[in-house]
Short mmCIF file of C-alpha atoms in Angstrom, two decimals:
data_model
loop_
_atom_site.label_atom_id
_atom_site.label_comp_id
_atom_site.label_asym_id
_atom_site.label_seq_id
_atom_site.Cartn_x
_atom_site.Cartn_y
_atom_site.Cartn_z
CA MET A 1 88.19 156.14 -10.77
CA ALA A 2 90.43 158.52 -12.69
CA PRO A 3 90.39 161.24 -10.00
CA LEU A 4 91.33 158.63 -7.39
CA ARG A 5 94.28 157.47 -9.50
CA TYR A 6 95.45 161.07 -9.88
CA LEU A 7 95.18 161.61 -6.13
CA CYS A 8 97.27 158.51 -5.43
CA LEU A 9 99.85 159.66 -7.97
CA LEU A 10 99.97 163.11 -6.41
CA LEU A 11 100.57 161.66 -2.95
CA ALA A 12 103.30 159.40 -4.28
CA LEU A 13 105.04 162.37 -5.86
CA THR A 14 104.89 164.54 -2.72
CA PRO A 15 108.34 166.18 -2.47
CA LEU A 16 110.75 164.99 0.14
CA TRP A 17 110.94 168.39 1.76
CA ALA A 18 107.35 168.02 2.94
CA GLN A 19 108.11 164.86 4.92
CA PRO A 20 109.23 165.20 8.56
CA LEU A 21 112.67 163.81 9.37
CA GLY A 22 113.99 162.30 12.58
CA ARG A 23 117.42 162.21 14.23
CA SER A 24 118.15 160.14 17.30
CA ARG A 25 120.89 159.93 19.90
CA ASP A 26 120.70 157.77 23.01
CA SER A 27 117.16 158.26 24.34
CA LEU A 28 116.45 161.44 22.37
CA THR A 29 114.70 161.78 19.01
CA VAL A 30 114.24 165.11 17.23
CA TYR A 31 111.60 165.50 14.51
CA TYR A 32 111.89 168.40 12.08
CA SER A 33 111.32 169.62 8.55
CA PRO A 34 114.17 169.14 6.06
CA GLN A 35 114.89 172.88 6.01
CA ASP A 36 115.52 172.79 9.77
CA GLU A 37 118.45 170.37 9.63
CA VAL A 38 120.80 172.83 11.38
CA ALA A 39 118.26 173.57 14.12
CA ALA A 40 117.79 169.84 14.70
CA GLY A 41 121.52 169.43 15.23
CA VAL A 42 121.57 172.29 17.76
CA VAL A 43 118.65 170.78 19.66
CA LEU A 44 120.10 167.28 19.70
CA ASP A 45 123.53 168.48 20.85
CA ALA A 46 122.03 170.66 23.60
CA ALA A 47 119.70 167.95 24.90
CA SER A 48 122.28 165.16 24.83
CA SER A 49 124.81 167.35 26.68
CA ALA A 50 122.33 168.40 29.37
CA LEU A 51 120.71 164.99 29.88
CA PRO A 52 123.50 163.38 31.97
CA VAL A 53 123.83 166.58 34.03
CA LEU A 54 120.14 166.53 34.85
CA GLU A 55 120.07 162.80 35.51
CA SER A 56 122.98 163.13 37.93
CA ALA A 57 121.46 166.10 39.76
CA LEU A 58 118.07 164.38 40.03
CA GLY A 59 119.44 160.96 40.95
CA LEU A 60 118.10 159.29 37.79
CA HIS A 61 120.51 156.40 37.34
CA TYR A 62 120.07 153.83 34.58
CA SER A 63 122.11 150.66 34.26
CA ARG A 64 122.37 151.07 30.48
CA THR A 65 121.73 153.86 28.03
CA SER A 66 119.04 151.72 26.43
CA ASP A 67 117.15 151.71 29.75
CA ARG A 68 116.47 155.43 29.45
CA PRO A 69 112.87 156.19 28.49
CA GLN A 70 112.63 157.87 25.09
CA ILE A 71 112.12 161.64 24.88
CA ARG A 72 110.61 163.14 21.74
CA ILE A 73 111.38 166.69 20.60
CA ASP A 74 109.41 168.35 17.78
CA ILE A 75 110.62 171.49 16.00
CA VAL A 76 107.83 173.50 14.38
CA ARG A 77 107.68 176.62 12.26
CA SER A 78 104.12 177.91 12.66
CA GLN A 79 102.09 179.01 15.66
CA ASP A 80 99.19 176.81 14.51
CA GLU A 81 101.35 173.70 14.46
CA PHE A 82 102.83 174.65 17.85
CA ASN A 83 99.33 174.96 19.35
CA ARG A 84 98.21 171.72 17.75
CA LEU A 85 101.07 169.66 19.15
CA VAL A 86 100.85 171.26 22.60
CA GLY A 87 97.11 170.70 22.66
CA THR A 88 96.07 174.23 23.55
CA THR A 89 96.40 177.80 22.34
CA MET A 90 99.70 179.23 23.54
CA LYS A 91 100.77 182.86 23.78
CA PRO A 92 102.74 183.97 20.69
CA TRP A 93 105.86 184.72 22.74
CA VAL A 94 106.07 181.20 24.23
CA GLN A 95 109.06 179.53 22.58
CA GLY A 96 108.79 175.99 23.89
CA ALA A 97 106.55 173.66 25.85
CA ALA A 98 107.24 170.56 27.95
CA LEU A 99 104.63 167.81 27.93
CA GLY A 100 105.88 165.90 30.96
CA GLY A 101 103.38 163.08 30.93
CA GLN A 102 104.24 162.34 27.32
CA ARG A 103 108.02 162.81 27.66
CA ARG A 104 107.69 165.24 24.80
CA ILE A 105 108.98 168.74 24.01
CA VAL A 106 107.67 171.10 21.34
CA LEU A 107 109.96 173.91 20.18
CA LYS A 108 109.67 176.76 17.75
CA CYS A 109 112.51 177.12 15.26
CA LEU A 110 114.69 179.84 16.80
CA LEU A 111 118.18 181.26 16.54
CA PRO A 112 120.77 178.66 17.61
CA GLN A 113 121.77 180.18 20.96
CA THR A 114 118.17 180.77 22.02
CA LEU A 115 117.16 177.34 20.76
CA ARG A 116 119.89 175.69 22.83
CA LEU A 117 118.73 177.39 26.04
CA VAL A 118 115.03 176.73 25.43
CA THR A 119 115.75 173.08 24.67
CA VAL A 120 117.55 172.50 27.97
CA HIS A 121 114.98 174.46 29.95
CA GLU A 122 112.11 172.38 28.59
CA LEU A 123 114.06 169.13 29.04
CA THR A 124 114.55 170.09 32.69
CA HIS A 125 110.82 170.63 33.16
CA VAL A 126 110.03 167.24 31.58
CA LEU A 127 112.40 165.31 33.86
CA LEU A 128 111.65 167.29 37.02
CA ASP A 129 107.89 167.06 36.57
CA GLU A 130 108.14 163.34 35.95
CA LEU A 131 110.23 162.80 39.10
CA ALA A 132 107.90 165.01 41.14
CA THR A 133 104.90 162.97 39.96
CA GLU A 134 106.66 159.77 40.97
CA LEU A 135 107.46 161.15 44.43
CA HIS A 136 104.12 162.97 44.81
CA ALA A 137 106.04 166.21 45.38
CA ASP A 138 105.36 169.80 44.38
CA PRO A 139 108.73 171.29 43.33
CA PRO A 140 109.23 174.96 44.16
CA ARG A 141 109.59 177.36 41.25
CA TRP A 142 113.19 178.15 42.21
CA LEU A 143 114.11 174.50 41.75
CA HIS A 144 112.57 174.35 38.27
CA GLU A 145 114.16 177.56 37.03
CA GLY A 146 117.46 177.22 38.88
CA LEU A 147 118.04 173.67 37.69
CA ALA A 148 117.15 174.66 34.11
CA LYS A 149 119.70 177.48 34.16
CA TYR A 150 122.25 175.19 35.82
CA ALA A 151 121.86 172.42 33.25
CA ALA A 152 122.03 174.90 30.36
CA ASP A 153 125.00 176.75 31.89
CA ASP A 154 122.74 179.75 31.44
CA PHE A 155 124.40 182.31 33.71
CA SER A 156 125.17 185.58 31.97
CA GLU A 157 127.00 188.78 32.83
CA ALA A 158 123.56 190.34 33.37
CA ASP A 159 122.86 187.72 36.07
CA ARG A 160 126.17 188.57 37.75
CA GLU A 161 125.36 192.27 37.72
CA VAL A 162 121.89 191.64 39.19
CA LEU A 163 123.44 189.65 42.02
CA GLY A 164 126.18 192.23 42.56
CA GLN A 165 123.66 195.05 42.85
CA ALA A 166 121.60 193.01 45.32
CA VAL A 167 124.73 192.49 47.43
CA VAL A 168 125.64 196.20 47.38
CA GLN A 169 122.07 197.23 48.22
CA ARG A 170 121.67 194.42 50.78
CA HIS A 171 118.65 193.07 48.89
CA LEU A 172 119.53 189.38 48.60
CA LEU A 173 116.42 187.23 48.89
CA THR A 174 115.79 184.36 51.29
CA ILE A 175 114.61 181.03 49.86
CA ALA A 176 110.98 181.89 50.62
CA GLN A 177 111.39 185.35 49.09
CA VAL A 178 112.90 183.88 45.90
CA GLU A 179 109.73 181.83 45.42
CA GLN A 180 107.54 184.90 45.87
CA ALA A 181 109.73 187.12 43.67
CA PHE A 182 108.78 185.19 40.51
CA GLN A 183 105.39 186.91 40.80
CA GLY A 184 106.88 190.37 41.29
CA LYS A 185 108.14 193.16 39.05
CA ARG A 186 110.78 192.65 36.37
CA GLU A 187 113.71 193.50 38.67
CA GLN A 188 112.51 191.00 41.26
CA VAL A 189 111.97 188.30 38.64
CA GLU A 190 115.50 188.81 37.28
CA LEU A 191 116.93 188.49 40.79
CA ALA A 192 114.80 185.40 41.43
CA TYR A 193 116.18 183.67 38.34
CA ALA A 194 119.79 184.60 39.16
CA GLN A 195 119.52 183.52 42.80
CA SER A 196 117.75 180.30 41.81
CA TYR A 197 120.76 179.34 39.72
CA THR A 198 123.17 179.97 42.60
CA LEU A 199 120.92 178.15 45.09
CA VAL A 200 120.70 175.01 42.96
CA ASP A 201 124.45 175.19 42.33
CA TYR A 202 125.08 175.49 46.08
CA LEU A 203 122.73 172.65 47.06
CA HIS A 204 124.08 170.37 44.34
CA GLY A 205 127.56 171.06 45.69
CA LEU A 206 126.48 169.97 49.17
CA ARG A 207 125.13 166.63 47.86
CA SER A 208 125.93 165.82 44.27
CA ASP A 209 124.73 162.22 44.67
CA GLY A 210 121.08 162.93 43.91
CA GLY A 211 120.53 165.33 46.77
CA LEU A 212 117.83 167.20 44.88
CA LYS A 213 115.85 163.97 44.50
CA ARG A 214 116.17 163.34 48.23
CA PHE A 215 115.03 166.92 48.89
CA LEU A 216 111.93 166.40 46.73
CA GLY A 217 111.17 163.15 48.53
CA GLU A 218 111.47 164.79 51.94
CA LEU A 219 109.38 167.71 50.72
CA ALA A 220 106.65 165.27 49.68
CA LEU A 221 106.77 163.56 53.09
CA THR A 222 106.87 166.65 55.29
CA GLY A 223 105.28 169.35 53.14
CA ASP A 224 107.78 171.74 54.73
CA THR A 225 110.84 173.24 53.00
CA ASP A 226 112.78 173.79 56.24
CA ARG A 227 112.42 170.18 57.39
CA ALA A 228 113.16 168.84 53.89
CA LEU A 229 116.39 170.87 53.74
CA LEU A 230 117.46 169.72 57.22
CA ARG A 231 116.77 166.04 56.49
CA THR A 232 118.55 166.19 53.13
CA TYR A 233 121.58 168.36 53.82
CA GLY A 234 121.94 168.17 57.61
CA ARG A 235 121.74 171.96 57.90
CA THR A 236 118.95 174.28 58.92
CA ARG A 237 117.48 176.68 56.40
CA PRO A 238 119.09 179.73 58.12
CA GLU A 239 122.47 177.98 58.03
CA ILE A 240 122.05 177.20 54.33
CA GLU A 241 120.94 180.75 53.55
CA THR A 242 123.87 182.26 55.45
CA ALA A 243 126.46 180.16 53.61
CA TRP A 244 124.67 180.61 50.27
CA HIS A 245 124.50 184.41 50.66
CA GLN A 246 128.12 184.54 51.78
CA GLY A 247 129.16 182.77 48.58
CA ILE A 248 127.16 185.23 46.48
CA GLN A 249 128.75 188.19 48.27
CA GLU A 250 132.27 186.89 47.77
CA MET A 251 131.80 186.07 44.09
CA TYR A 252 129.59 188.88 42.78
CA LEU A 253 130.12 191.99 44.92
CA SER A 254 132.42 193.57 42.33
CA HIS A 255 129.78 193.14 39.62
CA GLY A 256 127.40 195.41 41.53
CA LEU A 257 129.74 198.33 42.02
CA PRO A 258 129.01 201.25 39.67
CA PHE A 259 131.79 202.41 37.37
CA PHE A 260 132.37 205.60 39.37
CA THR A 261 132.69 203.66 42.61
CA GLU A 262 135.09 201.20 41.00
CA GLY A 263 137.13 204.15 39.77
CA ILE A 264 137.29 205.65 43.26
CA ILE A 265 138.36 202.31 44.71
CA LEU A 266 141.05 201.91 42.05
CA LEU A 267 142.24 205.48 42.71
CA ILE A 268 142.44 204.83 46.46
CA MET A 269 144.32 201.60 45.83
CA GLY A 270 146.71 203.47 43.55
CA VAL A 271 147.31 206.18 46.15
CA LEU A 272 147.88 203.56 48.85
CA PHE A 273 150.34 201.78 46.58
CA LEU A 274 152.27 205.02 46.01
CA ILE A 275 152.32 205.75 49.73
CA VAL A 276 153.55 202.25 50.60
CA HIS A 277 156.09 202.41 47.79
CA GLY A 278 157.29 205.82 49.02
CA VAL A 279 157.60 204.62 52.62
CA ASN A 280 159.55 201.53 51.54
CA THR A 281 161.82 203.59 49.28
CA ARG A 282 162.55 206.04 52.11
CA ARG A 283 163.18 203.17 54.52
CA ARG A 284 165.63 201.54 52.11
CA ARG A 285 167.39 204.88 51.58
CA LEU A 286 167.77 205.45 55.33
CA ILE A 287 169.12 201.93 55.81
CA ARG A 288 171.58 202.44 52.96
CA GLU A 289 172.75 205.77 54.40
CA ARG A 290 173.14 204.23 57.84
CA LEU A 291 175.23 201.38 56.45
CA GLN A 292 177.37 203.84 54.51
CA GLU A 293 177.90 205.91 57.65
CA GLU A 294 178.82 202.81 59.62
CA GLU A 295 181.30 201.82 56.90
CA ARG A 296 182.79 205.33 56.90
CA LEU A 297 183.22 205.29 60.67
CA ARG A 298 184.73 201.80 60.55
CA ARG A 299 187.30 202.88 58.01
CA MET A 300 188.06 206.03 59.98
CA PHE A 301 188.71 204.00 63.13
CA LEU A 302 190.94 201.60 61.18
CA LEU A 303 193.05 204.47 59.81
CA ASP A 304 193.29 206.07 63.23
CA ASP A 305 194.38 202.76 64.78
CA ARG A 306 197.10 202.31 62.10
CA SER A 307 198.47 205.81 62.68
CA HIS A 308 198.81 205.06 66.41
CA HIS A 309 200.56 201.84 65.56
CA ASP A 310 203.09 203.55 63.26
CA SER A 311 203.96 206.14 65.82
#
C-alpha cells in the first residue's frame, strides 16, 4: 500500500504549471498551459473580434450572446499533442486545424501576429463548414480563403502589389479561374488569395445582410455558381466580374507599376506642370502688358484732350 500512497501524494503535489488553464469570453473558451498566458490573450482577443464580423457576413444571428454555441480553442506546444488533438498526423508546417463538427480549433503556440491570423482563419473555417453542412452546400475555396482574410483584416502590401501587377499585365482572374488557381504555382496561388479577399469584400458590400449565406443556400439548390450569384445579388456573373475587376483596377493599379515606370510618370507629370505653369505665367504677363498699354493710351488721350481744351 505504501507505493500507492506515494503515488497519490505525488499526484496531489503536481505543480500548477502542469495543469491546463482556461479563459472564456462570450461563446469562446481558450485552453492553454500556464506559460502560454500571453498567447491565450492574443487568441481570445482575435477570435472575439472576428466572431461578430463572421456572424454578420454569414447571417448567423442570435437573440442573445448566451445563445451562441460554444467554441473551444486549444493552444499546444508539441507536434505530438497537436496530432493527438486533431486526430491524425499533420504536416509539421501546419499551424492550426479547424474541427468543424466539434466546434473546436487546435493551434500551435506561435508569434503573436501569426497566431492572430491563424486563429481567425481557423475560426472562419469552423463557422463556414458548419453553415455549409446545415445548408448541404459545398463552399468554393475562394469563399473560405477570402472570408478568412476579410475577417482577419489580412490584406498586406504584398497582396496589393500582386493585384497591381495583375492589373498592369492584364492577368486578373475570373471567379472560375480563382478557384483553379489555388492548385497552381506560387504566383497563381498568391493572386488567388488576394483576389479572393477582394471578391468577398465586394460581394459583402452588395448584400451585407447575410448575402453570403443566401449565396450558399442558392448554390446548394442549383449546384451552379452563376445561377446562385444571380439569385442572390440580382446580377449576372459577367456583370459582377466586370464591376469587381474595375474596382481592383482603380484601387491597385499604382501598386503594380515598377519603380522606373513610376519615376517616368512622375517626370512626365513634372514636365507637364512646368509647361502649364510657363503657359499661365506668359498669359498673365501678356494680359498685364496689355492692361498697362491700355492705361498708357488712356492717359495719353486724356492729356491730349486737356491740351485742346486749354487752347
